[in-house]
Short mmCIF file of C-alpha atoms and ligand atoms in Angstrom, two decimals:
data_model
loop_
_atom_site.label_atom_id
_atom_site.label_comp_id
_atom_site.label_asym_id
_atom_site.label_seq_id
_atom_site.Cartn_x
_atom_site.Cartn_y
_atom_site.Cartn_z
CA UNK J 3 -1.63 10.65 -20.22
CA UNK J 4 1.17 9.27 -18.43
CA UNK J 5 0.79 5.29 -17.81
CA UNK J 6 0.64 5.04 -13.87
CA UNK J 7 1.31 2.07 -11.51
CA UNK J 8 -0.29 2.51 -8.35
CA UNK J 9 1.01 1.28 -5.22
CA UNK J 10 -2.05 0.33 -3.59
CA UNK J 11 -5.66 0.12 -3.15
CA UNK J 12 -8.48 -1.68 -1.15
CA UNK J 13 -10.75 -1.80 -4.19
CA UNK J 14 -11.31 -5.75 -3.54
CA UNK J 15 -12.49 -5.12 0.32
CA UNK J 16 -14.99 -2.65 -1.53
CA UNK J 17 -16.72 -5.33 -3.27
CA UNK J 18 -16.42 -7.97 -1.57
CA UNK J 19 -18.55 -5.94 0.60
CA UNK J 20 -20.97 -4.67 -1.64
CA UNK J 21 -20.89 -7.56 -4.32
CA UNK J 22 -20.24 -5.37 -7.02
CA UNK J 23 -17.79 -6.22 -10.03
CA UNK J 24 -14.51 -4.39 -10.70
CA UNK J 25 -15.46 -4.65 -14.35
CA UNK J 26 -18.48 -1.94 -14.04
CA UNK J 27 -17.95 1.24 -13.17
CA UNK J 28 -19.55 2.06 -9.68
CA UNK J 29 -21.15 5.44 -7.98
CA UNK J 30 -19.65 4.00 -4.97
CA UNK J 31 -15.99 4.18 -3.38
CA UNK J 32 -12.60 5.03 -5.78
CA UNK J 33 -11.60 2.39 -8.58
CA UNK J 34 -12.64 0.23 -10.90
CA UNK J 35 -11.65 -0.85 -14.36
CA UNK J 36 -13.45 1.85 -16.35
CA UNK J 37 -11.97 4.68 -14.01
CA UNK J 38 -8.38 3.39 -13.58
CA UNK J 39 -8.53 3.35 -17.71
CA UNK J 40 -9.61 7.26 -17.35
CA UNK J 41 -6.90 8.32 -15.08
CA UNK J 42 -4.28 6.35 -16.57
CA UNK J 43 -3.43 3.65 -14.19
CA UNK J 44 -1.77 0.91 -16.11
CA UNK J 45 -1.35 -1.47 -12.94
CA UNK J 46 -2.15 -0.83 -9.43
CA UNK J 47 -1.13 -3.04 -6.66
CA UNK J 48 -5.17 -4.42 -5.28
CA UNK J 49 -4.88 -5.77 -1.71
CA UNK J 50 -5.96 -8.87 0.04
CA UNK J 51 -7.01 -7.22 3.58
CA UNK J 52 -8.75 -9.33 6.02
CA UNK J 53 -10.68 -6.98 8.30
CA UNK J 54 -12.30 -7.90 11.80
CA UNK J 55 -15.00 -9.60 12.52
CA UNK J 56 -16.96 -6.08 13.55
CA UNK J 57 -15.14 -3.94 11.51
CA UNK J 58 -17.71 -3.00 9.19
CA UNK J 59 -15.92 0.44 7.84
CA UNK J 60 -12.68 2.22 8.14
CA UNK J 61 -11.20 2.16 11.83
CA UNK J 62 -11.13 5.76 11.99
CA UNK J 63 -14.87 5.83 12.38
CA UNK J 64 -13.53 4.95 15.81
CA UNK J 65 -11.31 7.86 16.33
CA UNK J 66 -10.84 8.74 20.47
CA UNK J 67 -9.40 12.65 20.97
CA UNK J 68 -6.95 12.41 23.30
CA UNK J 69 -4.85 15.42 25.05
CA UNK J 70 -2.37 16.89 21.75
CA UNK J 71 -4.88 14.66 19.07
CA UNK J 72 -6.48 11.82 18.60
CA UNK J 73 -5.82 7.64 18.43
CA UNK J 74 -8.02 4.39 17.22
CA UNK J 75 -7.83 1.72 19.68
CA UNK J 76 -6.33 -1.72 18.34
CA UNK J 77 -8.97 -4.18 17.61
CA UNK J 78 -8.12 -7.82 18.58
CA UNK J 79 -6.22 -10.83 16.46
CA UNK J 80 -7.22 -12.33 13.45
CA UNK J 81 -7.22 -15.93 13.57
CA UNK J 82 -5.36 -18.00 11.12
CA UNK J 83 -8.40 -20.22 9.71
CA UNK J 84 -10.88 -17.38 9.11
CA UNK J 85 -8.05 -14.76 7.92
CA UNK J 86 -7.40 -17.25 5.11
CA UNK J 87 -10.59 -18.07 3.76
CA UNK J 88 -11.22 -14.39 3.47
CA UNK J 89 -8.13 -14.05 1.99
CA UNK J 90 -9.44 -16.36 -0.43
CA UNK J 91 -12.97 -14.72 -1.41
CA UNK J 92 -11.05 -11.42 -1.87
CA UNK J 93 -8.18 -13.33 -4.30
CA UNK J 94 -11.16 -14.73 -6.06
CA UNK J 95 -12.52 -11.50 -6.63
CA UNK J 96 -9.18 -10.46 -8.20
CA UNK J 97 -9.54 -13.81 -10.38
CA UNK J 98 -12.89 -12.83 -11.41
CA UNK J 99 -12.76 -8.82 -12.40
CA UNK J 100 -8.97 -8.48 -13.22
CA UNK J 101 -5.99 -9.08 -15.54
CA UNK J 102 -3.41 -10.34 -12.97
CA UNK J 103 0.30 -9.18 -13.41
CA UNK J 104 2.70 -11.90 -12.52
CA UNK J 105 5.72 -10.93 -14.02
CA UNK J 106 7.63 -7.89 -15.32
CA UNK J 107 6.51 -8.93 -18.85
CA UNK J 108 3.32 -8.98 -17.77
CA UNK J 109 3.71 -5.52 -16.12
CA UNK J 110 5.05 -4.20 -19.27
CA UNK J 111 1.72 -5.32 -20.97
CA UNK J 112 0.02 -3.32 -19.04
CA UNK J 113 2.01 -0.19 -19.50
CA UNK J 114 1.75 -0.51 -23.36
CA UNK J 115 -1.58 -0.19 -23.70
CA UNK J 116 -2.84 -3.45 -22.32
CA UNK J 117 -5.51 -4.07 -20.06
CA UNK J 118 -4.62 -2.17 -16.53
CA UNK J 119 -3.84 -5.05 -14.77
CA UNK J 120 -3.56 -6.39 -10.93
CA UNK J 121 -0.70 -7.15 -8.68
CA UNK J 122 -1.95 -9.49 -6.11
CA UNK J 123 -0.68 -7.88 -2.47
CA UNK J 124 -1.49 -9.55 1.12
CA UNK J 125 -2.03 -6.78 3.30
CA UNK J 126 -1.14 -7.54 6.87
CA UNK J 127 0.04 -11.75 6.91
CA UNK J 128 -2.20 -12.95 9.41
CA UNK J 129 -3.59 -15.90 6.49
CA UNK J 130 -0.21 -17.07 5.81
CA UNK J 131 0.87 -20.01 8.39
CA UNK J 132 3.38 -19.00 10.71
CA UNK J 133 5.36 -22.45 9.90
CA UNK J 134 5.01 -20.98 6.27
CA UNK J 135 2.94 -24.18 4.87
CA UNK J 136 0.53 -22.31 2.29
CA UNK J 137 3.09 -19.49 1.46
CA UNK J 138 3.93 -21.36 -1.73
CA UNK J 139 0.43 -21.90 -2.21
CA UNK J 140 -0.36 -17.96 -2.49
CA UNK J 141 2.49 -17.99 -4.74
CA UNK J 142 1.19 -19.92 -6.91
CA UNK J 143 -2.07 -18.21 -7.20
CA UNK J 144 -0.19 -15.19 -8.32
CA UNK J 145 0.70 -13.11 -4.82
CA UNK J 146 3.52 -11.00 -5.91
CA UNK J 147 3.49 -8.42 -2.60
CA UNK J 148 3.12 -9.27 0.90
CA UNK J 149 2.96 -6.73 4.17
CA UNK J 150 4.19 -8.60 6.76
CA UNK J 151 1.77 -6.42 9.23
CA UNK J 152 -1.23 -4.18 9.26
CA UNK J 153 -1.82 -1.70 12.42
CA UNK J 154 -1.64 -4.29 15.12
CA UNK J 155 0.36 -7.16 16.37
CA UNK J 156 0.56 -10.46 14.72
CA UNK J 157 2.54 -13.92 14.27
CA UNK J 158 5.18 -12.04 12.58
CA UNK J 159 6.03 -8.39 13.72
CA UNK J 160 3.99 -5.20 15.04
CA UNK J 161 2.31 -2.83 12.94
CA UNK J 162 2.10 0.68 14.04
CA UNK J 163 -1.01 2.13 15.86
CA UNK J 164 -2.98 4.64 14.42
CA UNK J 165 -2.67 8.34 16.53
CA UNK J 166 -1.57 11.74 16.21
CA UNK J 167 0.98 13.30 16.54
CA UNK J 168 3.49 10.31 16.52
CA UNK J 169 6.34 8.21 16.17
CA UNK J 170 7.02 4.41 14.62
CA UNK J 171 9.32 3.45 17.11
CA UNK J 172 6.59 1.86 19.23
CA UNK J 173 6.83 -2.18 20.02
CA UNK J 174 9.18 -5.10 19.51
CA UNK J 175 10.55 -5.92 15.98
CA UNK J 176 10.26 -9.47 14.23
CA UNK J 177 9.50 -12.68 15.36
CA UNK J 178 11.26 -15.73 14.66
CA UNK J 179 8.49 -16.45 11.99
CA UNK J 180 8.95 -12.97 10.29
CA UNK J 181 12.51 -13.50 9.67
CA UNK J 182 11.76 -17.01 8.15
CA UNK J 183 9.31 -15.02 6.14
CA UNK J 184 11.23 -12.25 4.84
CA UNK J 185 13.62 -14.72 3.73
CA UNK J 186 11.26 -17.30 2.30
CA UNK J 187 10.11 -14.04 0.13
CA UNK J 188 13.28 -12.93 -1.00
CA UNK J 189 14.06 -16.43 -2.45
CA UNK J 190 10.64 -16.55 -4.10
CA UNK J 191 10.73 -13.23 -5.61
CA UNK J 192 8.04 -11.90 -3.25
CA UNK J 193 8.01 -8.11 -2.93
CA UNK J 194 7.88 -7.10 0.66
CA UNK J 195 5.59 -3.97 2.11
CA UNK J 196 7.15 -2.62 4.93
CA UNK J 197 3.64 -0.12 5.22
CA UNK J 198 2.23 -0.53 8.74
CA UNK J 199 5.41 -1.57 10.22
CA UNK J 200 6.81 -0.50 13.13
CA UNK J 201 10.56 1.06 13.33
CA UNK J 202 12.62 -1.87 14.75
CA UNK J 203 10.39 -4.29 12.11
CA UNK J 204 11.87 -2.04 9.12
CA UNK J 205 15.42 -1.93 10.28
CA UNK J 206 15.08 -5.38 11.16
CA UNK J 207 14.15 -6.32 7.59
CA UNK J 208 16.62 -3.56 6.24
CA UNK J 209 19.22 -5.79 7.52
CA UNK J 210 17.89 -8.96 6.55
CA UNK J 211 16.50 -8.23 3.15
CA UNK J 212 18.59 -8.66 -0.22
CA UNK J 213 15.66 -7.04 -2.39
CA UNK J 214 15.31 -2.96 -2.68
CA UNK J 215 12.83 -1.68 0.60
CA UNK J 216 9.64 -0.31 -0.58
CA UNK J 217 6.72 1.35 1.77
CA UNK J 218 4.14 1.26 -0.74
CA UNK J 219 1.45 3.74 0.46
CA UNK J 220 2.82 6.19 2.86
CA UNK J 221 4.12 9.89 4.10
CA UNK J 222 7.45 11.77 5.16
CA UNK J 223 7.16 12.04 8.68
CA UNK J 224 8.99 15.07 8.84
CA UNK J 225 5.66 16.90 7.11
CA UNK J 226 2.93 14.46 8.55
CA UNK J 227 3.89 13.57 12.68
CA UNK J 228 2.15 10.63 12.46
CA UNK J 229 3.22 6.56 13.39
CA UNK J 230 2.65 5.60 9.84
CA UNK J 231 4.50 8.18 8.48
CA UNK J 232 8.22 7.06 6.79
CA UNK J 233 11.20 8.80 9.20
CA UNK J 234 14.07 10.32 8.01
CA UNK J 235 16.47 7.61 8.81
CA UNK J 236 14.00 4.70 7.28
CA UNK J 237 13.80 7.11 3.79
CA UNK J 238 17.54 7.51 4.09
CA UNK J 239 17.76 3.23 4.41
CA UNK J 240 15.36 3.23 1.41
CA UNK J 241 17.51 4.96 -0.78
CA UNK J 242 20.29 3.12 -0.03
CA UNK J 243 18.76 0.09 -0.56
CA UNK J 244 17.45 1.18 -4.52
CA UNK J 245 13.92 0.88 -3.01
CA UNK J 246 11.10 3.29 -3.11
CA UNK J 247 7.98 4.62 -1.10
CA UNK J 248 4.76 4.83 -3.06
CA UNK J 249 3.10 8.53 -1.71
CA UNK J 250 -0.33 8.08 -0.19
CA UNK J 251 -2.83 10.27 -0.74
CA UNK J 252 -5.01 10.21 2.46
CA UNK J 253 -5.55 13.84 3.79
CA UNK J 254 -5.32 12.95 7.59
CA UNK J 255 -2.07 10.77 6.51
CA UNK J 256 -0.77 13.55 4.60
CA UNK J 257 -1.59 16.81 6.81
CA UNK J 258 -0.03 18.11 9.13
CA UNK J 259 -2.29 18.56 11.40
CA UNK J 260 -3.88 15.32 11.23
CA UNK J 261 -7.42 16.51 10.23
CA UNK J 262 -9.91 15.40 7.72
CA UNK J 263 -10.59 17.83 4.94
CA UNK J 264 -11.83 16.75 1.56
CA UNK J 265 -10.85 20.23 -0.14
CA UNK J 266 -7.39 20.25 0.99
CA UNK J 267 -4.98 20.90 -1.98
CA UNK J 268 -3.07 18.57 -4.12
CA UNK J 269 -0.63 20.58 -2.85
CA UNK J 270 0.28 19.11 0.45
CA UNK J 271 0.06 15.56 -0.80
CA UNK J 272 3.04 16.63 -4.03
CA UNK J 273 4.65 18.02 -0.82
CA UNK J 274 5.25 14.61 0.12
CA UNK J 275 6.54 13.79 -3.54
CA UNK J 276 8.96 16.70 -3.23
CA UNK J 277 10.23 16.17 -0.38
CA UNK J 278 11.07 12.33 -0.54
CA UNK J 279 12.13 13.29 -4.20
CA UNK J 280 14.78 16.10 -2.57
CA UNK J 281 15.93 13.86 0.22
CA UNK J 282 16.78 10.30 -1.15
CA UNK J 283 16.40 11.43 -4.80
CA UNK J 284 13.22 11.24 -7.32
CA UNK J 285 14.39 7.68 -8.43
CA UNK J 286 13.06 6.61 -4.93
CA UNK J 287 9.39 8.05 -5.01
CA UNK J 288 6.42 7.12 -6.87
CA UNK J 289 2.48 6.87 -6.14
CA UNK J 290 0.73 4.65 -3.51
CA UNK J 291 -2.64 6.18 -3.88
CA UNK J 292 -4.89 3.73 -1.11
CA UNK J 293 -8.20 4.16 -2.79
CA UNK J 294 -11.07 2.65 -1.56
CA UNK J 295 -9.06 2.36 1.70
CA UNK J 296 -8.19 6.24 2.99
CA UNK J 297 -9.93 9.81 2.46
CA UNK J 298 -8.34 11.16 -0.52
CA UNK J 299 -8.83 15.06 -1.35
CA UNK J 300 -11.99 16.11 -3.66
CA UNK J 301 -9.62 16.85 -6.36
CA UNK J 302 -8.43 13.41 -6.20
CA UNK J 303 -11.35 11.35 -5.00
CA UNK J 304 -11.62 8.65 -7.48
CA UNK J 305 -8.93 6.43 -10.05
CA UNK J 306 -9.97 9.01 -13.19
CA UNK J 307 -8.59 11.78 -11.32
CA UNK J 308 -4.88 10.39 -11.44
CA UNK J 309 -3.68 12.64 -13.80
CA UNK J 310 -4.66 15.56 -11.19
CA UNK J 311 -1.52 15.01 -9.09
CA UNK J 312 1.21 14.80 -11.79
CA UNK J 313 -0.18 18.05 -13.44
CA UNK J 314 0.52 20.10 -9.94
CA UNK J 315 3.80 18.88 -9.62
CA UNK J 316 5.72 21.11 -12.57
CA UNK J 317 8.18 18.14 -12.90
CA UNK J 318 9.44 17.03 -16.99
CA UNK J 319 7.58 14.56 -18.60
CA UNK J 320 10.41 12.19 -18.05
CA UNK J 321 10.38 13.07 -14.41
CA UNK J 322 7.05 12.33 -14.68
CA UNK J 323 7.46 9.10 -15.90
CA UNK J 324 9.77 8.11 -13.09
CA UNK J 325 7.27 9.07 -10.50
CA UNK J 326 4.50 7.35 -12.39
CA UNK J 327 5.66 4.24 -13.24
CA UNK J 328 9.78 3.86 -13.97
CA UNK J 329 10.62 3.60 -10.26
CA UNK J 330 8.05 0.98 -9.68
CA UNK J 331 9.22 -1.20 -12.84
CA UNK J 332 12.46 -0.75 -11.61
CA UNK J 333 12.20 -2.33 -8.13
CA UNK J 334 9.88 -4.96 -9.26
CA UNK J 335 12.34 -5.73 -11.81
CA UNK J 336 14.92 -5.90 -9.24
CA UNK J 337 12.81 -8.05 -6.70
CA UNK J 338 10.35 -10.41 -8.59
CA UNK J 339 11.70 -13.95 -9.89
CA UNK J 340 10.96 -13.32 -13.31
ZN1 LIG C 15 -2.81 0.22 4.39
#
């Protein structure tokens, strides 16, 4: 098996929900411990995601067909105090279940053999103060990854809607408080997710930012029309920057037509691989699976079928490896203090 660092999941949103322990393998959702070990996945980014106050599944349960597709409406704000005491619960979680990766060393661990381990990502920064008071304080606890948005507004940019067919170039870019923020990351070796964020957001943090740019669960626009979906020019900005984009493996995200189909083919998600791989170069794509947060094909459906994906690809073992897990260690080497 090739070792595999994942770019992202919403395993701890699972549980907190259902009370279950990452440790035990459940019949429910995508990952946990005994399944990541099956398929291989060495470290996976889990995220901290605060959802609404009535949003008691995945916001495309709310999907509204509109003339050439469909949208989901934005739900409302998240305010600060009860954002970060979720945040909180779900961190806990992470305390509880899982082997937290701080550092490369750490990471390194993990892709030896050691227990597959966490990297502590704030998804969307709705609990973090927008005077940046308790940013240290998530430090501390071991947040090494922070989206400055999820798909709406907040204190510190605008996160793209979700709709078909279309474009991220929708809303204003940062605030005043997201620049402070990207910068108050880059000095404390914070990774930054530019996933959810709209088009001037990423250019405005391409130009801000002095660590590689990394969109860690996402697909090339140019095969999946959708605002999520990483354009051209922000791929091209990407490459240039020695970051990466982590490939997600959502059908609807990855289609494109947009649709839900569980037995669509591994195909059209190493499509995405390919193509990012033949644009800004293979050193700049790697896996960003979004378990236990999208609707992944049937052939892919759960952590132990990891493996699936790299054996459609035809790519060298050391290609392989890249895609896996070098590109990853790379950029976090690059971008984490220590
Ligand atoms: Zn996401």
């Amino acid at each position: 098996m090739i070792p595999v660092v994942d770019g992202h999941n919403d395993a701890l949103l699972r549980v907190w929900r259902s009370g279950e322990s990452l440790r035990e393998r459940s019949g429910e959702g995508h990952l946990d411990l005994p399944r990541m070990r099956e398929g291989g996945i060495a470290a996976g980014f889990f995220a901290i995601f605060v959802p609404e106050d009535d949003y008691a599944g995945d916001p495309r349960a709310d999907v509204v067909p509109t003339d050439d597709g469909w949208e989901v409406p934005f739900g409302g704000p998240l305010e600060l105090e009860r954002a970060a005491s979720i945040a909180h619960e779900l961190a806990a979680i992470a305390e509880r279940d899982l082997t937290l990766v701080r550092t490369v060393a750490d990471l390194e661990r993990c892709l030896n053999g050691g227990e597959p381990g966490a990297i502590l990502h704030l998804e969307g920064a709705e609990p973090i103060e927008p005077g940046l008071g308790n940013l240290d304080g998530w430090v501390e606890r071991g947040l090494r990854s922070l989206g400055l948005v999820w798909s709406r507004p907040n204190a510190f940019g605008c996160g793209v809607p979700f709709h078909y067919p279309g474009a991220p170039d929708v809303g204003p870019g940062l605030t005043d408080a997201g620049r402070d923020l990207v910068r108050a990351c880059n000095e404390r070796g914070v990774m930054l997710d530019l996933a959810h964020l709209n088009e001037r957001g990423f250019f405005d943090v391409a130009a801000l930012s002095e660590a590689p740019l990394v969109v860690s669960h996402a697909a090339a626009h140019a095969l999946a029309p959708m605002p999520r979906s990483v354009t051209d020019a922000e791929l091209d900005a990407i490459g240039d920057s020695g970051g990466l984009v982590g490939v997600v493996f959502d059908t609807v995200m990855t289609r494109s037509d947009g649709e839900l189909v569980f037995d669509t083919a591994l195909d059209v998600i190493a499509g995405h691989i390919e193509y990012i791989a033949e644009r800004i170069g293979l050193e700049h794509v790697a896996l960003g699976s979004d378990f236990d947060g999208c609707f992944p094909p049937a052939a892919l459906d759960d952590a132990s079928k990891m493996q699936a994906l790299l054996a459609v690809l035809g790519w060298s073992d050391e290609e392989l490896a890249q895609l896996a897990h070098g590109n990853w260690l790379r950029v976090l080497r690059a971008t984490w203090a220590s």
